[in-house]
CSV table of C-alpha atoms in Angstrom, one decimal:
chain,number,residue,atom,x,y,z
A,1,MET,CA,3.9,4.7,-30.7
A,2,LYS,CA,5.0,5.1,-27.0
A,3,ILE,CA,2.9,2.9,-24.7
A,4,TYR,CA,3.2,3.4,-20.9
A,5,LEU,CA,2.0,0.4,-18.9
A,6,ASP,CA,3.7,0.9,-15.6
A,7,HIS,CA,1.2,3.0,-13.6
A,8,SER,CA,1.7,1.0,-10.5
A,9,ALA,CA,5.3,2.3,-10.4
A,10,THR,CA,4.1,5.9,-10.9
A,11,THR,CA,1.5,7.8,-12.9
A,12,PRO,CA,2.2,10.9,-15.2
A,13,PRO,CA,1.2,14.0,-13.4
A,14,ASP,CA,-2.1,15.5,-14.4
A,15,PRO,CA,-1.4,18.8,-16.4
A,16,GLU,CA,-4.0,20.7,-14.3
A,17,VAL,CA,-2.3,19.5,-11.1
A,18,ALA,CA,1.1,20.5,-12.5
A,19,LEU,CA,-0.2,24.0,-13.4
A,20,LEU,CA,-1.7,24.5,-9.9
A,21,MET,CA,1.5,23.4,-8.3
A,22,ASN,CA,3.4,25.9,-10.4
A,23,LYS,CA,1.0,28.7,-9.3
A,24,VAL,CA,1.5,27.7,-5.7
A,25,GLN,CA,5.2,27.8,-6.1
A,26,LYS,CA,5.0,31.3,-7.4
A,27,GLU,CA,2.4,32.8,-5.3
A,28,PHE,CA,2.3,30.9,-2.0
A,29,TRP,CA,6.0,30.3,-1.4
A,30,GLY,CA,5.9,31.4,2.3
A,31,ASN,CA,6.8,29.2,5.2
A,32,ALA,CA,3.5,27.8,6.5
A,33,SER,CA,4.9,28.1,10.0
A,34,SER,CA,5.5,31.8,9.8
A,35,ALA,CA,3.1,34.3,11.4
A,36,HIS,CA,3.1,36.9,8.7
A,37,SER,CA,0.9,37.1,5.6
A,38,PHE,CA,3.3,35.1,3.4
A,39,GLY,CA,3.1,32.3,5.9
A,40,LEU,CA,-0.6,32.6,6.3
A,41,GLY,CA,-1.1,32.2,2.6
A,42,ALA,CA,0.9,28.9,2.6
A,43,ARG,CA,-0.9,27.8,5.7
A,44,ASN,CA,-4.3,28.3,4.2
A,45,ILE,CA,-3.2,26.1,1.3
A,46,LEU,CA,-2.2,23.4,3.8
A,47,ASN,CA,-5.4,23.6,5.7
A,48,GLU,CA,-7.6,23.4,2.6
A,49,ALA,CA,-5.5,20.3,1.5
A,50,ARG,CA,-5.9,18.7,4.9
A,51,ASP,CA,-9.6,19.2,4.6
A,52,THR,CA,-9.7,17.6,1.2
A,53,VAL,CA,-7.8,14.6,2.4
A,54,ALA,CA,-10.0,14.3,5.5
A,55,PHE,CA,-13.2,14.4,3.2
A,56,SER,CA,-11.6,11.8,1.0
A,57,LEU,CA,-10.7,9.4,3.8
A,58,ASN,CA,-13.9,10.2,5.9
A,59,CYS,CA,-11.8,11.3,8.9
A,60,GLN,CA,-11.0,14.4,10.9
A,61,PRO,CA,-8.4,16.9,9.5
A,62,GLU,CA,-6.3,16.5,12.6
A,63,GLU,CA,-5.9,12.8,11.8
A,64,VAL,CA,-4.1,13.5,8.6
A,65,ILE,CA,-0.2,13.8,8.7
A,66,PHE,CA,1.4,14.8,5.4
A,67,THR,CA,4.7,13.0,4.6
A,68,SER,CA,7.1,12.5,1.6
A,69,GLY,CA,5.1,9.5,0.4
A,70,GLY,CA,4.2,5.9,1.0
A,71,SER,CA,7.5,4.6,2.3
A,72,GLU,CA,7.9,7.4,4.9
A,73,SER,CA,4.3,6.9,6.0
A,74,ASN,CA,4.7,3.1,6.4
A,75,ASN,CA,7.9,3.7,8.5
A,76,LEU,CA,6.1,6.3,10.6
A,77,ALA,CA,3.1,4.0,11.2
A,78,ILE,CA,5.1,1.0,12.3
A,79,LYS,CA,8.2,2.5,14.0
A,80,GLY,CA,6.1,5.2,15.5
A,81,LEU,CA,3.7,2.8,17.2
A,82,ILE,CA,6.4,0.6,18.3
A,83,ASP,CA,8.4,3.5,19.8
A,84,ALA,CA,5.3,4.6,21.6
A,85,TYR,CA,4.9,1.1,23.2
A,86,HIS,CA,8.4,1.2,24.4
A,87,SER,CA,8.1,4.7,25.7
A,88,ASN,CA,4.9,3.8,27.6
A,89,THR,CA,5.7,4.0,31.4
A,90,ASP,CA,3.4,1.0,32.0
A,91,GLN,CA,6.0,-1.1,29.9
A,92,LYS,CA,9.1,0.0,31.6
A,93,ASN,CA,9.3,-2.8,34.3
A,94,ASN,CA,7.9,-5.8,32.3
A,95,ARG,CA,9.7,-8.2,30.0
A,96,ALA,CA,7.2,-8.4,27.3
A,97,THR,CA,8.3,-7.8,23.7
A,98,PRO,CA,5.5,-6.3,21.4
A,99,HIS,CA,4.3,-8.6,18.7
A,100,VAL,CA,3.7,-7.4,15.1
A,101,ILE,CA,1.8,-9.4,12.4
A,102,THR,CA,2.3,-8.6,8.7
A,103,SER,CA,2.4,-10.7,5.5
A,104,ALA,CA,5.1,-12.1,3.3
A,105,VAL,CA,3.9,-10.1,0.3
A,106,GLU,CA,4.1,-6.6,1.7
A,107,HIS,CA,5.8,-3.7,0.1
A,108,HIS,CA,9.5,-3.6,1.2
A,109,SER,CA,8.9,-0.3,3.2
A,110,VAL,CA,6.8,-2.5,5.5
A,111,LEU,CA,8.6,-5.8,5.3
A,112,ASP,CA,12.1,-4.3,5.7
A,113,THR,CA,10.9,-2.1,8.6
A,114,VAL,CA,9.4,-5.0,10.5
A,115,LYS,CA,12.5,-7.1,9.9
A,116,GLU,CA,14.8,-4.3,11.1
A,117,LEU,CA,12.8,-3.9,14.4
A,118,GLU,CA,12.8,-7.7,14.8
A,119,LYS,CA,16.6,-7.8,14.2
A,120,GLN,CA,17.0,-5.0,16.9
A,121,GLY,CA,15.1,-7.1,19.3
A,122,LEU,CA,12.4,-4.5,19.6
A,123,ILE,CA,9.6,-6.7,18.4
A,124,GLU,CA,8.4,-10.3,17.8
A,125,ALA,CA,7.1,-10.7,14.3
A,126,SER,CA,4.9,-13.1,12.4
A,127,TYR,CA,4.8,-13.2,8.6
A,128,VAL,CA,1.5,-14.6,7.2
A,129,THR,CA,1.7,-16.6,4.0
A,130,PRO,CA,-1.1,-15.9,1.5
A,131,GLN,CA,-3.0,-18.5,-0.4
A,132,LYS,CA,-1.6,-19.5,-3.8
A,133,ASN,CA,-3.9,-16.9,-5.4
A,134,GLY,CA,-2.2,-14.2,-3.3
A,135,VAL,CA,-5.2,-13.5,-1.0
A,136,ILE,CA,-4.7,-13.7,2.7
A,137,ARG,CA,-7.2,-15.6,4.8
A,138,VAL,CA,-8.6,-13.7,7.8
A,139,GLU,CA,-8.4,-16.8,10.0
A,140,ASP,CA,-4.6,-17.1,9.2
A,141,ILE,CA,-4.1,-13.7,10.7
A,142,ASP,CA,-6.3,-14.5,13.6
A,143,ALA,CA,-4.3,-17.7,14.3
A,144,GLU,CA,-1.2,-15.6,14.8
A,145,ILE,CA,-2.6,-13.1,17.3
A,146,LYS,CA,-1.1,-13.5,20.8
A,147,ASP,CA,-1.6,-11.7,24.1
A,148,ASN,CA,1.3,-9.4,23.2
A,149,THR,CA,0.2,-8.5,19.7
A,150,VAL,CA,0.1,-4.8,19.4
A,151,LEU,CA,0.0,-4.2,15.5
A,152,VAL,CA,-1.2,-5.9,12.4
A,153,SER,CA,0.0,-4.4,9.0
A,154,ILE,CA,-1.6,-5.8,5.8
A,155,MET,CA,-1.5,-3.9,2.5
A,156,TYR,CA,-4.8,-3.3,0.7
A,157,VAL,CA,-3.8,-3.9,-3.0
A,158,ASN,CA,-0.6,-5.7,-3.8
A,159,ASN,CA,1.7,-3.5,-5.8
A,160,GLU,CA,3.0,-6.5,-7.9
A,161,ILE,CA,0.2,-8.9,-8.5
A,162,GLY,CA,-2.8,-6.6,-7.8
A,163,THR,CA,-4.6,-8.9,-5.4
A,164,VAL,CA,-7.0,-7.2,-3.0
A,165,GLN,CA,-6.9,-8.2,0.6
A,166,PRO,CA,-10.0,-8.4,2.8
A,167,ILE,CA,-9.1,-5.3,4.8
A,168,LYS,CA,-12.6,-4.6,6.3
A,169,GLN,CA,-13.0,-8.3,7.4
A,170,ILE,CA,-9.5,-8.3,8.9
A,171,ALA,CA,-10.5,-5.1,10.9
A,172,GLN,CA,-13.7,-6.8,12.1
A,173,MET,CA,-11.7,-9.8,13.3
A,174,ILE,CA,-9.2,-7.5,15.2
A,175,ALA,CA,-12.1,-5.6,16.7
A,176,LYS,CA,-13.4,-8.8,18.0
A,177,ASN,CA,-10.1,-9.7,19.6
A,178,ASN,CA,-10.0,-6.3,21.2
A,179,GLU,CA,-13.4,-6.9,22.7
A,180,LEU,CA,-12.2,-10.3,24.0
A,181,ARG,CA,-9.1,-8.6,25.6
A,182,ILE,CA,-11.4,-6.2,27.5
A,183,MET,CA,-13.7,-9.0,28.6
A,184,ASN,CA,-10.8,-11.3,29.6
A,185,ASN,CA,-8.6,-8.6,31.3
A,186,GLY,CA,-6.3,-8.1,28.4
A,187,LYS,CA,-5.9,-11.7,27.1
A,188,LYS,CA,-7.1,-13.2,23.8
A,189,SER,CA,-8.4,-16.2,25.8
A,190,ASN,CA,-8.9,-16.8,29.5
A,191,VAL,CA,-7.2,-20.3,29.5
A,192,THR,CA,-4.0,-19.7,31.5
A,193,GLU,CA,-3.1,-17.3,34.2
A,194,PRO,CA,-0.2,-14.8,33.4
A,195,ASN,CA,2.9,-14.3,35.4
A,196,LYS,CA,5.6,-11.8,35.1
A,197,HIS,CA,7.8,-14.2,33.0
A,198,ASN,CA,5.5,-14.6,30.1
A,199,SER,CA,4.6,-12.4,27.1
A,200,SER,CA,1.1,-11.5,28.4
A,201,PHE,CA,2.3,-9.9,31.6
A,202,PHE,CA,2.3,-6.3,30.3
A,203,ILE,CA,-1.4,-6.4,29.3
A,204,HIS,CA,-2.7,-6.7,32.8
A,205,ASN,CA,-2.2,-3.1,33.7
A,206,SER,CA,-5.7,-1.5,33.2
A,207,GLY,CA,-4.1,1.9,32.7
A,208,ASN,CA,-2.1,0.7,29.7
A,209,LYS,CA,-3.4,1.7,26.3
A,210,PHE,CA,-1.5,-1.3,24.7
A,211,ALA,CA,-3.1,-3.7,27.2
A,212,LYS,CA,-6.3,-4.2,25.4
A,213,GLN,CA,-5.7,-2.8,21.9
A,214,ILE,CA,-4.4,-4.3,18.6
A,215,TYR,CA,-3.9,-1.5,16.2
A,216,PHE,CA,-4.4,-2.0,12.4
A,217,HIS,CA,-2.4,-0.5,9.7
A,218,THR,CA,-3.0,-0.8,5.9
A,219,ASP,CA,-0.7,0.3,3.1
A,220,ALA,CA,-3.4,1.7,0.6
A,221,VAL,CA,-1.0,3.3,-1.8
A,222,GLN,CA,-2.3,1.1,-4.7
A,223,ALA,CA,-6.0,1.4,-3.7
A,224,MET,CA,-6.8,5.1,-3.7
A,225,GLU,CA,-8.1,5.4,-7.2
A,226,TYR,CA,-10.3,2.3,-7.5
A,227,PHE,CA,-11.3,1.1,-4.1
A,228,GLN,CA,-13.3,2.3,-1.0
A,229,THR,CA,-10.7,4.0,1.3
A,230,GLY,CA,-13.0,5.5,3.8
A,231,VAL,CA,-11.3,4.7,7.1
A,232,ARG,CA,-14.6,4.3,9.0
A,233,TYR,CA,-15.8,1.8,6.4
A,234,LEU,CA,-12.6,-0.1,6.5
A,235,GLY,CA,-12.1,0.1,10.3
A,236,VAL,CA,-8.4,0.7,10.3
A,237,ASP,CA,-6.4,2.8,12.7
A,238,LEU,CA,-3.6,3.8,10.3
A,239,LEU,CA,-3.7,4.2,6.4
A,240,THR,CA,-0.9,5.1,4.0
A,241,PHE,CA,-1.2,6.7,0.6
A,242,SER,CA,1.0,8.4,-1.9
A,243,ALA,CA,0.0,11.2,-4.5
A,244,HIS,CA,2.0,10.0,-7.5
A,245,LYS,CA,0.0,6.8,-7.7
A,246,PHE,CA,-3.1,8.8,-8.8
A,247,TYR,CA,-1.7,11.5,-11.2
A,248,GLY,CA,-0.3,13.7,-8.5
A,249,PRO,CA,3.3,14.7,-7.7
A,250,LYS,CA,6.1,12.5,-6.4
A,251,GLY,CA,7.6,13.1,-3.0
A,252,VAL,CA,4.3,13.7,-1.1
A,253,GLY,CA,1.8,11.4,0.7
A,254,ALA,CA,0.0,11.1,3.8
A,255,LEU,CA,-0.7,8.9,6.8
A,256,PHE,CA,-4.0,8.7,8.5
A,257,VAL,CA,-3.7,8.3,12.2
A,258,LYS,CA,-6.9,7.6,14.1
A,259,ASN,CA,-7.4,9.8,17.0
A,260,GLY,CA,-6.1,8.0,20.2
A,261,THR,CA,-3.6,5.8,18.3
A,262,PRO,CA,-0.2,6.2,20.0
A,263,ILE,CA,2.5,7.3,17.6
A,264,ILE,CA,5.9,8.8,18.3
A,265,ARG,CA,7.3,10.9,15.5
A,266,GLN,CA,10.4,9.7,13.6
A,267,ILE,CA,11.6,13.2,12.4
A,268,VAL,CA,12.3,15.7,15.0
A,269,GLY,CA,13.3,19.3,15.0
A,270,GLY,CA,10.0,21.2,14.6
A,271,ASN,CA,6.3,21.1,15.5
A,272,GLN,CA,4.8,20.8,12.0
A,273,GLU,CA,2.0,18.3,11.2
A,274,ASN,CA,0.6,18.4,14.7
A,275,LYS,CA,4.0,17.7,16.1
A,276,MET,CA,4.1,14.5,14.2
A,277,ARG,CA,6.6,15.3,11.6
A,278,ALA,CA,9.2,18.1,11.9
A,279,GLY,CA,10.3,20.0,8.7
A,280,THR,CA,8.9,22.7,6.5
A,281,GLU,CA,5.9,21.4,4.6
A,282,ASN,CA,6.1,20.9,0.8
A,283,VAL,CA,3.2,23.3,0.2
A,284,ALA,CA,3.1,23.0,-3.6
A,285,GLY,CA,3.3,19.2,-3.4
A,286,ILE,CA,0.6,18.9,-0.8
A,287,ALA,CA,-1.6,21.3,-3.0
A,288,GLY,CA,-0.9,18.9,-5.9
A,289,LEU,CA,-2.0,16.0,-3.9
A,290,SER,CA,-5.2,17.6,-3.0
A,291,ALA,CA,-5.9,18.7,-6.5
A,292,ALA,CA,-5.3,15.1,-7.8
A,293,LEU,CA,-7.7,13.8,-5.2
A,294,VAL,CA,-10.4,16.3,-6.2
A,295,LYS,CA,-10.0,15.3,-9.9
A,296,MET,CA,-10.3,11.7,-8.9
A,297,HIS,CA,-13.4,12.2,-6.9
A,298,LYS,CA,-14.9,14.3,-9.7
A,299,ALA,CA,-14.5,11.5,-12.1
A,300,LYS,CA,-16.4,9.2,-9.8
A,301,ALA,CA,-19.1,11.7,-9.1
A,302,ASP,CA,-19.6,12.3,-12.9
A,303,SER,CA,-19.9,8.5,-13.5
A,304,LYS,CA,-22.7,6.0,-12.9
A,305,ILE,CA,-21.4,3.8,-10.1
A,306,GLU,CA,-22.6,0.2,-10.2
A,307,GLU,CA,-22.6,-2.6,-7.7
A,308,SER,CA,-19.3,-4.3,-7.9
A,309,GLY,CA,-20.6,-7.6,-6.7
A,310,LYS,CA,-20.0,-9.9,-3.7
A,311,LEU,CA,-16.6,-11.0,-4.7
A,312,LEU,CA,-15.0,-7.6,-4.6
A,313,PRO,CA,-17.4,-5.2,-2.8
A,314,GLU,CA,-14.6,-2.8,-2.0
A,315,LEU,CA,-14.2,-1.9,-5.8
A,316,ILE,CA,-15.8,1.4,-6.8
A,317,LEU,CA,-17.2,0.4,-10.2
A,318,TYR,CA,-17.4,3.6,-12.0
A,319,ASP,CA,-16.7,4.5,-15.7
A,320,GLU,CA,-12.9,4.3,-15.5
A,321,THR,CA,-12.8,1.1,-13.5
A,322,LYS,CA,-15.1,-0.5,-16.0
A,323,ARG,CA,-13.0,0.6,-18.9
A,324,LEU,CA,-9.8,-0.6,-17.3
A,325,LYS,CA,-11.3,-4.0,-16.5
A,326,GLN,CA,-12.2,-4.4,-20.1
A,327,LEU,CA,-8.8,-3.5,-21.2
A,328,ARG,CA,-7.2,-5.7,-18.5
A,329,ASP,CA,-9.2,-8.7,-19.4
A,330,LYS,CA,-8.5,-8.2,-23.1
A,331,LEU,CA,-4.7,-8.1,-22.4
A,332,ILE,CA,-4.9,-11.2,-20.2
A,333,LYS,CA,-6.9,-13.1,-22.8
A,334,GLY,CA,-4.4,-12.1,-25.6
A,335,LEU,CA,-1.3,-13.0,-23.6
A,336,MET,CA,-2.7,-16.3,-22.5
A,337,LYS,CA,-2.7,-17.5,-26.1
A,338,ILE,CA,1.2,-17.5,-25.8
A,339,PRO,CA,2.3,-21.0,-25.0
A,340,ASP,CA,3.5,-21.6,-21.4
A,341,THR,CA,2.0,-18.4,-19.9
A,342,ARG,CA,0.3,-18.1,-16.6
A,343,VAL,CA,-1.4,-15.2,-14.8
A,344,ASN,CA,-0.2,-14.6,-11.2
A,345,GLY,CA,-2.6,-13.7,-8.4
A,346,CYS,CA,-6.4,-14.0,-8.1
A,347,LEU,CA,-8.4,-12.9,-11.0
A,348,LYS,CA,-11.5,-12.2,-9.1
A,349,ARG,CA,-10.1,-10.1,-6.2
A,350,ARG,CA,-7.8,-8.1,-8.3
A,351,SER,CA,-7.1,-4.4,-9.2
A,352,PRO,CA,-8.8,-3.5,-12.4
A,353,ASN,CA,-5.6,-2.2,-13.9
A,354,ASN,CA,-3.2,-5.0,-13.0
A,355,VAL,CA,-1.9,-7.8,-15.2
A,356,ASN,CA,1.0,-9.9,-13.9
A,357,VAL,CA,2.0,-12.7,-16.1
A,358,SER,CA,4.9,-15.2,-16.3
A,359,PHE,CA,6.3,-16.7,-19.3
A,360,LYS,CA,8.0,-20.0,-18.6
A,361,ASN,CA,11.7,-20.3,-19.5
A,362,ALA,CA,12.0,-16.6,-20.5
A,363,GLU,CA,13.9,-13.9,-18.6
A,364,GLY,CA,11.9,-10.9,-17.4
A,365,GLU,CA,14.5,-8.2,-17.7
A,366,SER,CA,15.2,-9.3,-21.3
A,367,ILE,CA,11.5,-9.1,-22.0
A,368,LEU,CA,11.4,-5.5,-20.6
A,369,LEU,CA,14.4,-4.4,-22.8
A,370,MET,CA,12.8,-5.8,-25.9
A,371,LEU,CA,9.4,-4.2,-25.1
A,372,ASP,CA,11.2,-0.9,-24.5
A,373,LYS,CA,12.8,-1.0,-27.8
A,374,GLU,CA,9.2,-1.3,-29.2
A,375,GLY,CA,8.2,1.7,-27.2
A,376,ILE,CA,6.3,-0.3,-24.6
A,377,ALA,CA,7.0,0.4,-20.9
A,378,ALA,CA,6.2,-2.2,-18.3
A,379,SER,CA,7.9,-3.7,-15.2
A,380,SER,CA,9.3,-7.0,-14.1
A,381,GLY,CA,8.4,-9.1,-11.1
A,382,SER,CA,12.2,-9.8,-10.7
A,383,ALA,CA,14.8,-7.5,-9.2
A,384,CYS,CA,18.5,-7.3,-10.0
A,385,THR,CA,20.4,-7.4,-6.8
A,386,SER,CA,24.2,-7.5,-6.7
A,387,GLY,CA,24.4,-8.6,-10.2
A,388,SER,CA,22.2,-11.7,-9.9
A,389,LEU,CA,18.5,-12.1,-10.8
A,390,GLU,CA,16.4,-12.7,-7.8
A,391,PRO,CA,12.8,-13.7,-8.0
A,392,SER,CA,10.1,-11.6,-6.6
A,393,HIS,CA,9.4,-12.1,-2.9
A,394,VAL,CA,5.7,-11.8,-3.7
A,395,LEU,CA,5.9,-14.6,-6.4
A,396,THR,CA,8.0,-16.8,-4.2
A,397,ALA,CA,5.5,-16.3,-1.3
A,398,ILE,CA,2.6,-17.6,-3.4
A,399,GLY,CA,4.6,-20.6,-4.6
A,400,VAL,CA,5.6,-19.6,-8.0
A,401,SER,CA,8.7,-21.6,-9.1
A,402,PRO,CA,11.9,-19.8,-10.3
A,403,GLU,CA,11.4,-21.1,-13.9
A,404,TRP,CA,8.2,-19.1,-13.9
A,405,SER,CA,9.0,-16.2,-11.7
A,406,HIS,CA,12.1,-15.2,-13.6
A,407,GLY,CA,9.9,-14.6,-16.6
A,408,SER,CA,7.3,-12.4,-14.8
A,409,ILE,CA,6.1,-9.1,-16.2
A,410,ARG,CA,3.7,-6.6,-14.7
A,411,PHE,CA,1.5,-4.5,-17.0
A,412,SER,CA,-0.3,-1.7,-15.0
A,413,LEU,CA,-2.8,0.3,-16.9
A,414,GLY,CA,-4.0,3.9,-16.5
A,415,LYS,CA,-6.5,6.4,-17.7
A,416,HIS,CA,-4.5,7.3,-20.9
A,417,ASN,CA,-4.2,3.7,-22.2
A,418,THR,CA,-6.4,2.8,-25.2
A,419,GLU,CA,-7.5,-0.5,-26.9
A,420,GLU,CA,-5.2,0.3,-29.7
A,421,GLU,CA,-2.3,0.2,-27.3
A,422,ILE,CA,-3.4,-3.2,-25.8
A,423,ASP,CA,-3.8,-4.6,-29.3
A,424,ARG,CA,-0.2,-3.4,-30.0
A,425,VAL,CA,1.1,-5.3,-26.9
A,426,ILE,CA,-0.7,-8.5,-27.8
A,427,GLU,CA,0.7,-8.3,-31.4
A,428,ILE,CA,4.3,-7.7,-30.3
A,429,LEU,CA,4.9,-9.8,-27.4
A,430,PRO,CA,4.5,-13.4,-28.8
A,431,GLY,CA,7.5,-12.7,-31.2
A,432,ILE,CA,9.6,-11.4,-28.3
A,433,ILE,CA,8.9,-14.4,-26.1
A,434,LYS,CA,9.6,-16.9,-28.8
A,435,LYS,CA,12.9,-15.2,-29.7
A,436,LEU,CA,14.0,-15.0,-26.1
A,437,ARG,CA,13.2,-18.6,-25.4
A,438,GLN,CA,15.5,-19.6,-28.2
A,439,MET,CA,18.2,-17.5,-26.7
A,440,SER,CA,17.7,-17.9,-22.9
A,441,PRO,CA,19.6,-20.5,-20.8
A,442,TYR,CA,16.2,-21.1,-19.0
A,443,GLY,CA,14.8,-22.4,-22.2
A,444,LYS,CA,17.6,-24.8,-23.0
């Protein structure tokens, strides 16, 4: 029996999606930028897909930029906005450095991008630490906002521990700060008068878009299938997602850019994607993304959707999320019977498909290898870097000690997983942990 429990890494492409992509490759292979009929056919596919994404996100088609996936979208959102800031003529003669707020538990495509810009001296950065359960407090982000803050980037659902951040509430807090800036001539508060030597100087030019606006970006790569992602509902300016996380193809994703949000493209050499991303579009991949979205929405439309409760109102509680929650909770209950085991991350504000557990004094990579020999695919919360095992930055940020974090495993469920498969994992894993603890230097 082969058991795949690594859906947060990637999902198996839906067979119907793959068939459609093959058809598009064969019949609509023209360049969408070409004026002839071959190009028109490809362009029609793109336009239909853009309309589908716009419907899914409750936005306008022109606000959708197709990319190669989540990492590129995150780079475009962050670097594009910071480049726009530095290119703004109103910033040329001031000494302000734009300030970016993110969290210590972001995907590396956000964290590393922010750190790179910070190292280059292009931004100041604040890294908000979440609570021990992995959830970020809105007030902790608010406390970091300064007069020169231009961007907040917080992921919707954590890719490692599955915790769900209060994106809508963060957006509401940012909106209030933006209102205060307008009322106070660009400042968060009206306590001190600015001068040209402090960081708030740039915001006092009334013609400057950045003067009174903090923009909000969320990485929703892990959220699309199970959570509310309507951008008007969330209140975000920028939103990232990737097709291969919901049974679509790899190598294709999208970035929502709210009309009026200043972004400078990062790939030049063509006018594709509303002049926001140069390069011939991956028409078949984009068609696959669209088809996967359609199937996802059909599954929800065919289900009875229930209220998800006050603790996690963002969750769309339809047949599949209910089924996954039951499997997830059964797996957690079974694994917690193993001595010296803990669950990482909040249990109440958590993705329905995520189980991240740590086994004290066991080594995560060895657990994975032994699971793989049993036909079970999962992933580790640790990463092997330069030959040495380093604990997950997410687990470190929420205060998990090395003796626990080195033994962390992420099981992420999907639509093909069964109760029988969960029973198999619960049956196999105790013996693996016992054996590894006897062998591991961590257990001695």
